[in-house]
Tab-separated table of C-alpha atoms and ligand atoms in Angstrom:
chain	number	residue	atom	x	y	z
A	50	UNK	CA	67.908	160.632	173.404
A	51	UNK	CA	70.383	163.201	173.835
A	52	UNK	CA	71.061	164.338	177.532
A	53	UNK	CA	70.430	168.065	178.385
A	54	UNK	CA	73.187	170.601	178.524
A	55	UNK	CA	72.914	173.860	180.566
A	56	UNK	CA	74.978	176.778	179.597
A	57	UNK	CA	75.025	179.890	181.608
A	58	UNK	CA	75.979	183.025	180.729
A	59	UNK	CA	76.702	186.130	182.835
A	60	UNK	CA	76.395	189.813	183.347
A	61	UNK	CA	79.419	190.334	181.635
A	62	UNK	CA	78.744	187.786	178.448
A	63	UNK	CA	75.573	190.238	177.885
A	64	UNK	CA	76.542	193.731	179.004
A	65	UNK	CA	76.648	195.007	175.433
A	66	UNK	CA	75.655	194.567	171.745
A	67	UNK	CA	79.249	192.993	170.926
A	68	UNK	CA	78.778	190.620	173.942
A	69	UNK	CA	75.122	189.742	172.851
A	70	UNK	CA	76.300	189.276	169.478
A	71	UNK	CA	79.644	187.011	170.023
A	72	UNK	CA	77.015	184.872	172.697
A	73	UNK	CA	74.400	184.018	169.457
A	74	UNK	CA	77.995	183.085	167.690
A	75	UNK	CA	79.290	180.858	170.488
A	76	UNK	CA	75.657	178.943	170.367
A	77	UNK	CA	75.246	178.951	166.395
A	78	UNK	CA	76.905	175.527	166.205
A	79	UNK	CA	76.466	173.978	170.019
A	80	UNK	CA	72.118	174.539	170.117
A	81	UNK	CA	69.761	171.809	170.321
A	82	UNK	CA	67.207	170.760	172.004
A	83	UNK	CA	67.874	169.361	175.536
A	84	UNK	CA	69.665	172.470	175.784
A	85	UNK	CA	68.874	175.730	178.524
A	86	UNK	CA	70.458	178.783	178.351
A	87	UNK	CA	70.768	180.357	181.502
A	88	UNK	CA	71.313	184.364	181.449
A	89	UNK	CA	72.011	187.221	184.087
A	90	UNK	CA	70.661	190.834	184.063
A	91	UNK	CA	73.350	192.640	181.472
A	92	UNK	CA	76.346	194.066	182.722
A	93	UNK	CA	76.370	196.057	186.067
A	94	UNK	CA	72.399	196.053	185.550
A	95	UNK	CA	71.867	194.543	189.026
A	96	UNK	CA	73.996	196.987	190.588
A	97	UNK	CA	71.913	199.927	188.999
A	98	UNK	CA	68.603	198.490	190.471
A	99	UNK	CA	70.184	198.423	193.736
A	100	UNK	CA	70.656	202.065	193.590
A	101	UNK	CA	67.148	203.099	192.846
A	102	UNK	CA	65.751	200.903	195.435
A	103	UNK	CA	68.366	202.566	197.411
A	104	UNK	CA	67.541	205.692	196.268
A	105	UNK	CA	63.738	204.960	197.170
A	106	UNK	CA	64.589	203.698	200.598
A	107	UNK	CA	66.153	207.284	201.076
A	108	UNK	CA	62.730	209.078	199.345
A	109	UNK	CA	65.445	210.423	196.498
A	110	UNK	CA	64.717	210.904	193.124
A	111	UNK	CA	65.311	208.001	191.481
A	112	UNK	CA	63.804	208.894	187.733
A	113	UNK	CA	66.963	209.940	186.276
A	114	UNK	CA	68.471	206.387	187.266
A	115	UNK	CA	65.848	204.075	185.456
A	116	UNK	CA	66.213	206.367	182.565
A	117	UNK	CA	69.699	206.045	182.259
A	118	UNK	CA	68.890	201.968	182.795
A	119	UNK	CA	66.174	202.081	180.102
A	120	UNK	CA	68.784	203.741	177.401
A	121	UNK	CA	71.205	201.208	177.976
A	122	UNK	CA	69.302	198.481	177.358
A	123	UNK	CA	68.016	200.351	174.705
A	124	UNK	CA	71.006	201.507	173.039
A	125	UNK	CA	72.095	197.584	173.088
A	126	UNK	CA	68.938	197.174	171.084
A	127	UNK	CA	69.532	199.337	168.652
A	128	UNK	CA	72.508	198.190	167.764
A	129	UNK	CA	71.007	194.451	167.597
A	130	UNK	CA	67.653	194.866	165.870
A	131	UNK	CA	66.085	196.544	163.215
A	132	UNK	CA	64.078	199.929	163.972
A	133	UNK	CA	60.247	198.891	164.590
A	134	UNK	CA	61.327	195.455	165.924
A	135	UNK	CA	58.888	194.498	168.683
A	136	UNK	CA	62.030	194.418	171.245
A	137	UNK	CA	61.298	198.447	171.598
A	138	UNK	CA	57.984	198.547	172.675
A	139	UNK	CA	58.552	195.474	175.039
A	140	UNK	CA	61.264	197.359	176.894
A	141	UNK	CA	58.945	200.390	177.659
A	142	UNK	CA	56.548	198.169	178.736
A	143	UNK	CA	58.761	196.371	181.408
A	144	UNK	CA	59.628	199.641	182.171
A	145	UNK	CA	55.942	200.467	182.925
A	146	UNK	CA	55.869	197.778	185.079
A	147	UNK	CA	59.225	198.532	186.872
A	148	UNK	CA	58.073	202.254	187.670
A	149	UNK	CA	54.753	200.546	189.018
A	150	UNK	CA	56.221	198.091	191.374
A	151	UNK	CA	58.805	200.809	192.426
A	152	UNK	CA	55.794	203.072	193.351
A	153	UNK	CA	54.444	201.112	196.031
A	154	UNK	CA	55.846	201.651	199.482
A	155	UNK	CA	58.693	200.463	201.234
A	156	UNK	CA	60.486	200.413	204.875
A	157	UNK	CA	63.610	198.772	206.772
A	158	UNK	CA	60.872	196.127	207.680
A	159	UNK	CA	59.585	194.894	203.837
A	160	UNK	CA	62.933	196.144	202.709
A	161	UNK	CA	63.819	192.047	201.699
A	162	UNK	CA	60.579	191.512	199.938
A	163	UNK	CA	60.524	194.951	197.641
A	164	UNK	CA	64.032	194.352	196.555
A	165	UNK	CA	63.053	190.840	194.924
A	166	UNK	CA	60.197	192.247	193.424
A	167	UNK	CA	62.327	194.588	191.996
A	168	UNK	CA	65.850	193.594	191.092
A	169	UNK	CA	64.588	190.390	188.544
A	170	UNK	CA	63.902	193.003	185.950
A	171	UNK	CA	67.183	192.684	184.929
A	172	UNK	CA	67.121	189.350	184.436
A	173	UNK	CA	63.857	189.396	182.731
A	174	UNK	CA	64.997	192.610	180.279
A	175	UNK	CA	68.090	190.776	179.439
A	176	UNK	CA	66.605	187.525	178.733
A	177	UNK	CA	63.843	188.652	176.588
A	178	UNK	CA	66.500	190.703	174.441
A	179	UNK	CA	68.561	187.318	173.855
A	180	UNK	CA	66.631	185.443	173.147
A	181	UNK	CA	64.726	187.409	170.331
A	182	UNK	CA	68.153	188.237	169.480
A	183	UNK	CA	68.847	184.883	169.039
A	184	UNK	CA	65.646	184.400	167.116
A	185	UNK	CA	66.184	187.277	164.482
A	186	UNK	CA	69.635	185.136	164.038
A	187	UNK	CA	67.272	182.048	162.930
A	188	UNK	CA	68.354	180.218	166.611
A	189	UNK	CA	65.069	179.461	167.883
A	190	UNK	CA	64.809	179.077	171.597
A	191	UNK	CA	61.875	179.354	173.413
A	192	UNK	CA	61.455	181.877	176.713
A	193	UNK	CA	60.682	180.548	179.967
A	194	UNK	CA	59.976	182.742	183.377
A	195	UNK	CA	62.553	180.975	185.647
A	196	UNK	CA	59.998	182.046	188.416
A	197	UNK	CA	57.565	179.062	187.091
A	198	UNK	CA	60.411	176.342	187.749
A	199	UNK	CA	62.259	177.462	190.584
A	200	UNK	CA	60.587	177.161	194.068
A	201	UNK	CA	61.874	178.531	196.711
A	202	UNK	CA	60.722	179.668	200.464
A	203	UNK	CA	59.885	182.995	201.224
A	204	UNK	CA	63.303	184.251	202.852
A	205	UNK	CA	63.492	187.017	200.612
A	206	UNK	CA	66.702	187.715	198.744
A	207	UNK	CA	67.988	184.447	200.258
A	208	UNK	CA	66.080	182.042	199.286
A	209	UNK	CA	66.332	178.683	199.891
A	210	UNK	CA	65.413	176.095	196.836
A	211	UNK	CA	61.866	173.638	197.178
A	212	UNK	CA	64.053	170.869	195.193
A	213	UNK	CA	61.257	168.782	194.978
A	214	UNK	CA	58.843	171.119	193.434
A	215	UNK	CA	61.399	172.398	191.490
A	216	UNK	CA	62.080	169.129	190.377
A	217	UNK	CA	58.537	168.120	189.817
A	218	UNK	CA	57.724	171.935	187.724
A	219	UNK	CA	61.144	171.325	185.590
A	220	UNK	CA	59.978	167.479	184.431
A	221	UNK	CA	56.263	168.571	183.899
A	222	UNK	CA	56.542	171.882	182.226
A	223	UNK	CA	60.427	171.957	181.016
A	224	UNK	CA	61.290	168.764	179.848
A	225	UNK	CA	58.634	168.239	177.296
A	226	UNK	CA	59.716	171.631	175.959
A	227	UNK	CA	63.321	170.207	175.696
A	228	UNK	CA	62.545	167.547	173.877
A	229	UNK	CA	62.098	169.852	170.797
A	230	UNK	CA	63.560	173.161	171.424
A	231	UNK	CA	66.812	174.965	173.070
A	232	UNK	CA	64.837	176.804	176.300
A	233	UNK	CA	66.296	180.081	177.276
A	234	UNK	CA	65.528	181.167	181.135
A	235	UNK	CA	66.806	183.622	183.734
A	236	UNK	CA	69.338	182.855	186.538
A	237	UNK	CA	69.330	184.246	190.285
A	238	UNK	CA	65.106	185.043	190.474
A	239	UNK	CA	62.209	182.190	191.853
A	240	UNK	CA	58.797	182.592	193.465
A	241	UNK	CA	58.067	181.383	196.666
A	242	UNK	CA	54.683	178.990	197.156
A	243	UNK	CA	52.476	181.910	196.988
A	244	UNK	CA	54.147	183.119	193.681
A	245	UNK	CA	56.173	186.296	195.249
A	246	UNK	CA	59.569	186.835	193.702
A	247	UNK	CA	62.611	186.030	195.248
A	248	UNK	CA	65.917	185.333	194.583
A	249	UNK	CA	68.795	183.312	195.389
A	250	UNK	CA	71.270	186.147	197.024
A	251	UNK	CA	73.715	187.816	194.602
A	252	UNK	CA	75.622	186.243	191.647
A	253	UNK	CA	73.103	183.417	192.057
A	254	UNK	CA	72.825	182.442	188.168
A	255	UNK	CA	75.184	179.466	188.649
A	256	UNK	CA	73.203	178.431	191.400
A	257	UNK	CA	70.148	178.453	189.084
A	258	UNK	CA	72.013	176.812	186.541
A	259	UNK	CA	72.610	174.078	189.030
A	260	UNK	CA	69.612	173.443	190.249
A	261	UNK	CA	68.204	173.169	186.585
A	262	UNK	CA	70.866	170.370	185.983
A	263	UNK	CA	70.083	168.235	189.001
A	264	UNK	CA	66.261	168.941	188.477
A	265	UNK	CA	66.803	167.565	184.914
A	266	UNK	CA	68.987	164.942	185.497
A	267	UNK	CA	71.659	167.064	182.888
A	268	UNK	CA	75.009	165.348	181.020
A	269	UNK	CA	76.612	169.256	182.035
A	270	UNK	CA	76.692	172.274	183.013
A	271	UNK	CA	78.705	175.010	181.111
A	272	UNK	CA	79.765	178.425	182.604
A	273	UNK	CA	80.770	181.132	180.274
A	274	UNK	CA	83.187	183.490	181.690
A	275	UNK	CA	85.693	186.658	180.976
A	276	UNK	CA	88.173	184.225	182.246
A	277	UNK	CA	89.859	181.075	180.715
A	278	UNK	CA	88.519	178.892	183.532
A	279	UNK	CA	89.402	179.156	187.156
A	280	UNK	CA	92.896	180.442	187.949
A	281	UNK	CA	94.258	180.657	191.386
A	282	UNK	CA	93.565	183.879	192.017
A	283	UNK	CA	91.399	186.563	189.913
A	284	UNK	CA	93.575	188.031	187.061
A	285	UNK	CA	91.937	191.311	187.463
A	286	UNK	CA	93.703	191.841	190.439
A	287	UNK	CA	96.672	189.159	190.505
A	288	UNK	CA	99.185	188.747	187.917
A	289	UNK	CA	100.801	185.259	186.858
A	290	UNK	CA	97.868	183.296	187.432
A	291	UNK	CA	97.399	179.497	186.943
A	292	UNK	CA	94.872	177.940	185.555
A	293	UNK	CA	93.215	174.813	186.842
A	294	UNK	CA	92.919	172.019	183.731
A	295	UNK	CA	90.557	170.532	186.269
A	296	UNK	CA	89.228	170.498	189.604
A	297	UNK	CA	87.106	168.027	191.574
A	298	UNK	CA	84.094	168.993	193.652
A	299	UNK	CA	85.223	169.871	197.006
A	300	UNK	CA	88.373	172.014	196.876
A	301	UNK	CA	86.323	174.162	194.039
A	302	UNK	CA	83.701	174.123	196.680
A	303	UNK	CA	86.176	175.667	199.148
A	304	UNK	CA	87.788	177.788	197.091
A	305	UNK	CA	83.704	179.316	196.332
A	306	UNK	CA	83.305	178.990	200.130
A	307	UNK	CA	86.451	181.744	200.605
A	308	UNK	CA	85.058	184.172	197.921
A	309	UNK	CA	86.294	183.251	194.839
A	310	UNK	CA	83.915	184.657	192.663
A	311	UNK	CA	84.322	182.763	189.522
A	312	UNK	CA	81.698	180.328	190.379
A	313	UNK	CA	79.260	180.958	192.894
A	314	UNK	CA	79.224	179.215	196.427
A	315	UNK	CA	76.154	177.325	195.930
A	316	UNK	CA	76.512	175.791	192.680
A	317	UNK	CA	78.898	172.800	193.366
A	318	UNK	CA	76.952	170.730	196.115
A	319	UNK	CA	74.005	169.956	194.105
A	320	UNK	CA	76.832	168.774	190.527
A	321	UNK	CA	78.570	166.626	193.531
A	322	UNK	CA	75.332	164.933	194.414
A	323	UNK	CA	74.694	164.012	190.629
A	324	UNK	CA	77.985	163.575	189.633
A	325	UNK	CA	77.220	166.554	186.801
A	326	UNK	CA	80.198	167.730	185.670
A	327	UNK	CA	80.711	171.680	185.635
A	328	UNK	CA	82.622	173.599	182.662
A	329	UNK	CA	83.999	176.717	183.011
A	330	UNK	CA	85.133	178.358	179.812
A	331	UNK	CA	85.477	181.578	178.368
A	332	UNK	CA	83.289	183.525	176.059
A	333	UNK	CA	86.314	185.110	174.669
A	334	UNK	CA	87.862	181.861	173.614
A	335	UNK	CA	85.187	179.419	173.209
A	336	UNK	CA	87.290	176.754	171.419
A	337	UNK	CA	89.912	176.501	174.406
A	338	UNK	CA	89.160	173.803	176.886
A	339	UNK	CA	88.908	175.435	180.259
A	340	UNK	CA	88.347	174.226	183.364
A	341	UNK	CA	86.593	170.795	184.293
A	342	UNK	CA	85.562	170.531	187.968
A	343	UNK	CA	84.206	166.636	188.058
A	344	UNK	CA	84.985	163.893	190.904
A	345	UNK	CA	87.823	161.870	189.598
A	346	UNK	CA	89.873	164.912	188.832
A	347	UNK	CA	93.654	165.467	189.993
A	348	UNK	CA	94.276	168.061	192.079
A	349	UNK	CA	97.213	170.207	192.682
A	350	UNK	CA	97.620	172.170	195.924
A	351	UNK	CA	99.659	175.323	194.499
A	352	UNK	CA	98.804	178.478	196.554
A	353	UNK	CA	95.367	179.826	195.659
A	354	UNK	CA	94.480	183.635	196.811
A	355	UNK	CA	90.851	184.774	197.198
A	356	UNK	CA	90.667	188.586	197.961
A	357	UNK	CA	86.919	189.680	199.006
A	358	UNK	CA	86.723	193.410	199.275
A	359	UNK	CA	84.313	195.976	201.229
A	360	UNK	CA	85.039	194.441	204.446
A	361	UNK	CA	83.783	195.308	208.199
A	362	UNK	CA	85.731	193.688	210.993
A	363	UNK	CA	83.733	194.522	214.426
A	364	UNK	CA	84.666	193.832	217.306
A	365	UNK	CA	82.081	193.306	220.433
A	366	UNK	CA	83.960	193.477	223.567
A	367	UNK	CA	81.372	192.202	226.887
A	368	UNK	CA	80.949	195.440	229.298
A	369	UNK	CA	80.592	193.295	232.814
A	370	UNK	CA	84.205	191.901	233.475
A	371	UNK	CA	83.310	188.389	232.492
A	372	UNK	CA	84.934	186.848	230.103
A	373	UNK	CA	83.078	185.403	226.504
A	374	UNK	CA	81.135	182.310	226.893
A	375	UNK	CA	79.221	180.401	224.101
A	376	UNK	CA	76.289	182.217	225.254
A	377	UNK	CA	77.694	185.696	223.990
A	378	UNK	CA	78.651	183.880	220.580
A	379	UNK	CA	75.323	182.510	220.022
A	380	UNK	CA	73.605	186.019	220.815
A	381	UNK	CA	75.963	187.665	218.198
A	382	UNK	CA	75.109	184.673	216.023
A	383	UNK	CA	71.711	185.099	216.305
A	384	UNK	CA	70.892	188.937	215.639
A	385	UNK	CA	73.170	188.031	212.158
A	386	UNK	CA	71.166	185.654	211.575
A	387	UNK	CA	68.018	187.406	211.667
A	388	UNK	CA	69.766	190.190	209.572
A	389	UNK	CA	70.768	187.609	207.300
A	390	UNK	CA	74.294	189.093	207.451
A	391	UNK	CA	76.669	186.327	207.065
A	392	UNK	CA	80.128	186.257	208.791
A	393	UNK	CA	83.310	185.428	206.796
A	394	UNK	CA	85.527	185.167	209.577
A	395	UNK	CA	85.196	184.829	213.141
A	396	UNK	CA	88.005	185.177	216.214
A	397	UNK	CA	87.058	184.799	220.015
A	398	UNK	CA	89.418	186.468	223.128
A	399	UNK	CA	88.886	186.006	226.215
A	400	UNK	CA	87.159	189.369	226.736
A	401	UNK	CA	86.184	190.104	222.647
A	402	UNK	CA	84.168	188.512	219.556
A	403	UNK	CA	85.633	190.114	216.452
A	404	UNK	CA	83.692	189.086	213.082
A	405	UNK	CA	84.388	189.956	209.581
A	406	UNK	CA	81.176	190.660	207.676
A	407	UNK	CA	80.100	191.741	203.708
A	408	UNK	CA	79.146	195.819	203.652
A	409	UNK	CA	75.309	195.900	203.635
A	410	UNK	CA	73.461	198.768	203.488
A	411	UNK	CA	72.006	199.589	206.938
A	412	UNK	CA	72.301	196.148	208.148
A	413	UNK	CA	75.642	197.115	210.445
A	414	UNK	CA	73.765	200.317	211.864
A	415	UNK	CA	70.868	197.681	212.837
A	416	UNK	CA	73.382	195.120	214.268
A	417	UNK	CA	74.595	198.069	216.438
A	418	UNK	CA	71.334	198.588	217.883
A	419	UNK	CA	70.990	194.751	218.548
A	420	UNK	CA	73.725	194.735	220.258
A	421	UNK	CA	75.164	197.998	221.852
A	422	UNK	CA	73.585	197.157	225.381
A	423	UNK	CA	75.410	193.749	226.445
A	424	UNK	CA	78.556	194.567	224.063
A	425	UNK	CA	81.258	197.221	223.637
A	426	UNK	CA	81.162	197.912	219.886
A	427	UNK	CA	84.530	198.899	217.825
A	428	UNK	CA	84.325	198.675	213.813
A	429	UNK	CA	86.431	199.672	211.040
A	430	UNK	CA	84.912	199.479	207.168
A	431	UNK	CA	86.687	198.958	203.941
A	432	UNK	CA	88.509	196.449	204.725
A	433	UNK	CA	90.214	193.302	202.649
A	434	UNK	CA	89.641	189.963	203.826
A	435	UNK	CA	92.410	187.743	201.914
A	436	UNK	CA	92.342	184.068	202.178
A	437	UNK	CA	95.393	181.997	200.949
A	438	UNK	CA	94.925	178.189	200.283
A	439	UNK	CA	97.914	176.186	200.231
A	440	UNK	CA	99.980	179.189	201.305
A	441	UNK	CA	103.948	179.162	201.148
A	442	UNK	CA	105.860	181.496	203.105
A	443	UNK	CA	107.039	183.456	200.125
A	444	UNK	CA	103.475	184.029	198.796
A	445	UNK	CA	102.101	185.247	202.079
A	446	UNK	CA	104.562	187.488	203.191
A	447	UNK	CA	104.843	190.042	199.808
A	448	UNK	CA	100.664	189.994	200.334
A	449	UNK	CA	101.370	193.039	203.470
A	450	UNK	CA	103.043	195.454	201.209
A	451	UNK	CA	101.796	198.764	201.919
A	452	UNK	CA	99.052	197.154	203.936
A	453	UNK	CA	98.287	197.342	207.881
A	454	UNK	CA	97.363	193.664	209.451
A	455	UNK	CA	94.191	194.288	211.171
A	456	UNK	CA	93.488	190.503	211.997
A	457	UNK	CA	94.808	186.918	211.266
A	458	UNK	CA	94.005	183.339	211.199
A	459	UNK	CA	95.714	180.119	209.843
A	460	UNK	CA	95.190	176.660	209.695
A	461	UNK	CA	97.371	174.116	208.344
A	462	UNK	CA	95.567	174.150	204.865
A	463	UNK	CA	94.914	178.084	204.874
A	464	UNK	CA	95.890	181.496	206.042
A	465	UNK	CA	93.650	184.507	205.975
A	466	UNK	CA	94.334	188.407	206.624
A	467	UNK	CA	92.014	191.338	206.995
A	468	UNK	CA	94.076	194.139	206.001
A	469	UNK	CA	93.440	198.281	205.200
A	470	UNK	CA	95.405	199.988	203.088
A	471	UNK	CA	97.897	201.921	204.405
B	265	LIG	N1	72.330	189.585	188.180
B	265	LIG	C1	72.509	189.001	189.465
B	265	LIG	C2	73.666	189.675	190.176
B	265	LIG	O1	74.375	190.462	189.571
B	265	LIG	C3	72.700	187.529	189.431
B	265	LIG	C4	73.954	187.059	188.730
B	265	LIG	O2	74.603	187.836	188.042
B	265	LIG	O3	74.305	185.912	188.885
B	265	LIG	O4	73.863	189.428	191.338
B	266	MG	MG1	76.126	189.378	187.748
């Protein structure tokens, strides 16, 4: 029997008709069965839904948004299908249903819940227009809801995985699918135990695709990117990047840990625990080998820069003349917690906390509130937080050009810098 492969593809690989059509070419000779295909929401889709729900935190109009999301996805169909294909009326329909899950009412405190109920549409529009894409090209796949394999608990928009009922739904009510056709599911959504959305925090459709391969006991996983593998550093931003021939688990794992957004932070640890190795390829050169990550690979330690942008560095200075004690980091810690905002880096004084933390929308505002009576609160926003593996003095130092240093760190292993443009 032939072990199962799971291919994912993401925003980008779908954001137009070109895209759709050049993904249907890249599977034309590699489907099977025993073989998922794992999509995103197309293009900046995910970011769009953001904004309405943004929009309808704010009690804005937010009608001329989902009609500019609705012609997108419709002009992609028009350009794939044939006028009076039953793609058209399916949109409108999801659309119906968007509009009606958008009515209902939201506030700061079901802000988390709404959103997941919500931001899957793209996921579930893009899927359903692959994969009868992929049908009208004679590639059968069938069309799963990822919602009916992937279990998660009911922290909303970052939810943790049931592995064991995800396990058990993926043998009951995937594999026997498998067996005879290519499946074709969604990444980044699930469905808590009571069947309410969620999802796996952003970029999650590697984690998905993960999950699927340990739940299936999969040969691979493949991730299709704009990229020829992973580099050491992006090459939308850097220039003379390296690509990795291969990788093994854990320093991929640390470079996703830092920010490196090729792959997503989540998606080695559950490939290490199999042993599943993970391919990531390009879309734009599918024949070209890319990058293995697997645990017997050799590594090289050449300097590897992760830039994460739309930064906040605050800094919580005590009010009483004491000095910080592991009580005042464990406050700080907690209220984060409970705003499920996650820190990226984290420097004690004797008299200051500072922490660097991902732009969210109101979530810093809140954290204020938490904490303005036992702290002193300083913050500055749009900030770079730039983490150098394997750093050599001559690749730091050029990285402060034109920059201000607004905090540093280093280890042996790793430097990083929160800078603001000068
Ligand atoms: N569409 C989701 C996002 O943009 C999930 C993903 O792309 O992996 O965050
Ligand atoms: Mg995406």
């Amino acid at each position: 029997m032939t072990k199962t492969q799971i291919h994912k593809f993401g925003g980008a690989s779908v954001k137009d008709a070109l895209s759709v059509q050049n993904l249907a070419n890249i599977l034309r000779n590699r489907l099977r069965n025993n073989f998922v295909i794992v999509v995103s929401a197309m293009g900046k889709t995910t970011n769009h839904l953001e904004n309405i729900i943004s929009l309808k935190l704010d009690r804005k109009d937010y009608s001329g948004n989902s009609t500019i999301l609705k012609d997108f996805h419709l002009a992609i169909c028009s350009e794939l299908f044939p006028e009076g294909h039953v793609i058209f009326p399916k949109i409108e329909n999801y659309f119906i249903l968007l509009h009606h899950e958008l009515n209902k009412s939201i506030s700061k405190d079901n802000y988390d819940e709404y959103y997941d109920r919500i931001i899957g549409f793209g996921e579930i529009l893009s899927s359903r227009i692959v994969m009868e894409y992929l049908c009208f090209q004679d590639l059968l796949v069938l069309w799963q809801d990822a919602r009916e394999l992937i279990c998660t608990d009911s922290d909303f928009r970052f939810a943790k995985v049931d592995w064991e009922r995800t396990r058990r739904n993926c043998q009951s009510q995937l594999k026997p699918k498998l067996e005879q056709f290519p499946v074709l599911t969604q990444g980044f959504i699930g469905a808590d135990r009571a069947g309410r959305p969620t999802t796996l925090g952003r970029e999650g459709s590697d984690f998905t695709a993960a999950i699927l391969a340990g739940s299936l006991d999969a040969a691979s996983v493949t991730i299709w990117k704009d990229v020829p593998g992973v580099l050491n550093a992006d090459p939308k931003i850097f220039s003379g990047t390296t690509l990795f021939v291969e990788l093994d688990y854990q320093q991929a794992a640390q470079m996703t840990y830092y920010g490196a957004s090729v792959i997503h932070p989540k998606t080695i640890k559950p490939l290490a625990n199999a042993g599943i190795p993970l391919f990531v390829k390009s879309f734009l050169d599918p024949e070209e080998p890319g990058t293995k990550i697997h645990a017997r690979a050799k590594t090289e330690s050449i300097p590897t820069f992760i830039l994460k942008k739309d930064q906040i560095l605050v800094s919580l200075k005590v009010t009483d003349f004491t000095f910080i004690e592991e009580k005042h980091i464990h406050q700080v810690y907690e209220q984060l917690q409970a705003l499920k905002l996650h820190v990226n880096m984290l420097q004690t004084s004797a008299i200051s906390i500072s922490i660097v933390i991902d732009y969210e929308l109101f979530k810093l505002e809140q954290l204020l509130t938490l904490l303005n009576q036992d702290f002193e609160i300083r913050y500055n926003e749009g900030l770079e937080l730039l983490t150098v593996l394997y750093p050599n003095t001559d690749s730091v130092s050029k990285l402060l050009d034109g920059y201000e240093l607004m905090l540093e760190q280093s280890t042996r292993n790793t430097v990083q810098l929160v800078r603001r443009l000068k």
